PDB file of C-alpha atoms in Angstrom:
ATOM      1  CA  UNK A   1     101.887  91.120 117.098  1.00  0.00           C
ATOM      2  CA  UNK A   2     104.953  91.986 115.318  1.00  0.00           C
ATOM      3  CA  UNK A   3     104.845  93.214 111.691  1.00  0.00           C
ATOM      4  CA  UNK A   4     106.400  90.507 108.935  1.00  0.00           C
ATOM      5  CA  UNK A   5     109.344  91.390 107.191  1.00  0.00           C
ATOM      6  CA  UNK A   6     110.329  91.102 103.451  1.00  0.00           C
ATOM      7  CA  UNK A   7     112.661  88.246 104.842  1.00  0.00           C
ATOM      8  CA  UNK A   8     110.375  86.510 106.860  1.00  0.00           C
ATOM      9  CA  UNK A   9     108.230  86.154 103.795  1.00  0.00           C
ATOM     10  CA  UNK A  10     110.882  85.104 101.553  1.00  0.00           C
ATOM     11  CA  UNK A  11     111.420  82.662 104.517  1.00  0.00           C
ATOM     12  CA  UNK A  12     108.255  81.024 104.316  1.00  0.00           C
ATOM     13  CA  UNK A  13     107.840  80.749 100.812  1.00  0.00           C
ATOM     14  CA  UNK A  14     111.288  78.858 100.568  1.00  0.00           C
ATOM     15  CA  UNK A  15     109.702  76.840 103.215  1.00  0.00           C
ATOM     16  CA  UNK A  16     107.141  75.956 100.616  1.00  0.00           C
ATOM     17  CA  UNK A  17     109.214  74.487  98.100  1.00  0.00           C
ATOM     18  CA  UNK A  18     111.733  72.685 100.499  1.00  0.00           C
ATOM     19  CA  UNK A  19     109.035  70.926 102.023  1.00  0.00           C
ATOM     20  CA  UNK A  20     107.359  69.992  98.881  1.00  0.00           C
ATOM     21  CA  UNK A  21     110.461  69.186  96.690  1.00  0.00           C
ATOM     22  CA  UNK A  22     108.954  69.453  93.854  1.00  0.00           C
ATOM     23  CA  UNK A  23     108.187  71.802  90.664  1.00  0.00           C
ATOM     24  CA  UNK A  24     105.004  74.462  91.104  1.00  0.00           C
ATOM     25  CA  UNK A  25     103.438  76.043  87.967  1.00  0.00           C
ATOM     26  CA  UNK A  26     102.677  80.072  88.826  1.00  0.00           C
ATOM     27  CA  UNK A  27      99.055  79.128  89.729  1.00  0.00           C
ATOM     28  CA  UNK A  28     100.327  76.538  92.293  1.00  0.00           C
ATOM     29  CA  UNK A  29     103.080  78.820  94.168  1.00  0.00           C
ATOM     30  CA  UNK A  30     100.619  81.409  94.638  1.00  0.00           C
ATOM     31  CA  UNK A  31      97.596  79.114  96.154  1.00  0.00           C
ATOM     32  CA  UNK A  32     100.630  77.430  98.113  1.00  0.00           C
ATOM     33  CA  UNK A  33     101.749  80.755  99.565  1.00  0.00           C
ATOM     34  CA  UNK A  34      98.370  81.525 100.524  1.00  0.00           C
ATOM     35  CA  UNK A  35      98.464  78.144 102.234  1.00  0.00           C
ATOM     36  CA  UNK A  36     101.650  79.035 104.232  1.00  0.00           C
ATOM     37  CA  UNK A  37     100.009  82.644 105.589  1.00  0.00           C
ATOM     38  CA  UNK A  38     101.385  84.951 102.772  1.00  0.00           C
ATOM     39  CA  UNK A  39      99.409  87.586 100.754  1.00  0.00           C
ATOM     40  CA  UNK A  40      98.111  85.771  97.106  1.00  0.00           C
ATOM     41  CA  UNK A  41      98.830  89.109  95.196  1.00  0.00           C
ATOM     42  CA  UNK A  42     102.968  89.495  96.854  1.00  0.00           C
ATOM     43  CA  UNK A  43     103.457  85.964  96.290  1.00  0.00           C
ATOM     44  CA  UNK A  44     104.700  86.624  92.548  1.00  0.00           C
ATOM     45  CA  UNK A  45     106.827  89.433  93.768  1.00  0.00           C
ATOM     46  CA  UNK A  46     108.383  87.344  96.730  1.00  0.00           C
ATOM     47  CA  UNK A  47     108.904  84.645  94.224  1.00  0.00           C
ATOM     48  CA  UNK A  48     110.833  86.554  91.720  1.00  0.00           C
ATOM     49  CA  UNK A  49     112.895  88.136  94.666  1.00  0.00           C
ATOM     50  CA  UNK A  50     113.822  84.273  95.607  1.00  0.00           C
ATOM     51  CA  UNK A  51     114.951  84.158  91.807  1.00  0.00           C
ATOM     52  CA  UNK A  52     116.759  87.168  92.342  1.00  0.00           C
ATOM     53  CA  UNK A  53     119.142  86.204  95.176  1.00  0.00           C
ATOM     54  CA  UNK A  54     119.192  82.312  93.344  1.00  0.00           C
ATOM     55  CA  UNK A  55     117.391  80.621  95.776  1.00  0.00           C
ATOM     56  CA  UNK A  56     114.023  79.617  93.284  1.00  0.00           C
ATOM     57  CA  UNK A  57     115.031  78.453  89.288  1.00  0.00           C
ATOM     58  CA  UNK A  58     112.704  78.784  86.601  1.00  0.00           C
ATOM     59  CA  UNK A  59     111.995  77.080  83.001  1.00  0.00           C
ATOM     60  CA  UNK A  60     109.512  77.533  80.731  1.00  0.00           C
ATOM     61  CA  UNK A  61     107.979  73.834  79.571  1.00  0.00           C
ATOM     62  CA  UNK A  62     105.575  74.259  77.164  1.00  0.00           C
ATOM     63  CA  UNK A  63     103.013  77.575  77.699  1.00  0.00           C
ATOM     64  CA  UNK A  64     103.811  77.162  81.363  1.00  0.00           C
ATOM     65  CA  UNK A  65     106.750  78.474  83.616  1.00  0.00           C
ATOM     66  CA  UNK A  66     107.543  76.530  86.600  1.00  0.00           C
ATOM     67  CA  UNK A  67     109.212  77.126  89.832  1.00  0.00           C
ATOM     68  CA  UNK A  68     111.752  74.673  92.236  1.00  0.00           C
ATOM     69  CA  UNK A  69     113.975  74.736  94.675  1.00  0.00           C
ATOM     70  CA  UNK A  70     115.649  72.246  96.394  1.00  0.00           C
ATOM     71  CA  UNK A  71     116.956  71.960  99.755  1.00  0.00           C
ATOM     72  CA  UNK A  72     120.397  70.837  98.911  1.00  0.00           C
ATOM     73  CA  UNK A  73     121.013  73.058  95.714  1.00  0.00           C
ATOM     74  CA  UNK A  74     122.491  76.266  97.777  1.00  0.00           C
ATOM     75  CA  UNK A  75     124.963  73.719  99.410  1.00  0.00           C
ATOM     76  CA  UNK A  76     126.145  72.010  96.150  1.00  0.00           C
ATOM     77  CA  UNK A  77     126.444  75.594  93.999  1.00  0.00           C
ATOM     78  CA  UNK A  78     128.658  76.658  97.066  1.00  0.00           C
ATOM     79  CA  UNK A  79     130.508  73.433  96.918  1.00  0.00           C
ATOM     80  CA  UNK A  80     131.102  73.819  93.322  1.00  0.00           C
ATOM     81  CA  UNK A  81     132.133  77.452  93.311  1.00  0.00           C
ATOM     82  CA  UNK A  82     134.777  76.585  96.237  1.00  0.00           C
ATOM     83  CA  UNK A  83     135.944  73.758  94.071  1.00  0.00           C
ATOM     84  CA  UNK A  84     136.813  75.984  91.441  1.00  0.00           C
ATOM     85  CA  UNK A  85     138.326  78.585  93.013  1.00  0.00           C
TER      86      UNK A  85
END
């Protein structure tokens, strides 16, 4: 069995949200990574390289940070930055 790259984990945690479509709190990305196969303690640290490279937004609502990412999004913020070039 091969090993799992850093890209294949970023891979299926996007998964996660695109099949979801909807917003996770920190608590719920992590138990839903653990779902999908991935490691509970990287989970934070794939996450935030997903925010990184703009793939996963963020907000703070409330005491509470939450996580989305839509399948569509990439495609539109391409769109737009074409239009305005």
């Amino acid at each position: 069995m091969g090993k799992t790259t850093k890209d294949d984990k970023k891979r299926m945690l996007l998964k996660v949200y695109h099949q979801r479509k909807e917003p996770f709190s920190s608590k719920e990305i992590v138990i839903a990574g653990k779902l999908a196969g991935l490691n509970d303690k990287l989970v934070p640290d794939i996450n935030a390289m997903l925010m990184d490279d703009g793939y996963v937004q963020t907000d703070k609502i409330g005491s509470g940070n939450y996580f989305w990412s839509f399948p569509g999004a990439q495609g539109a913020a391409a769109k737009k930055q074409v239009e305005e070039a």
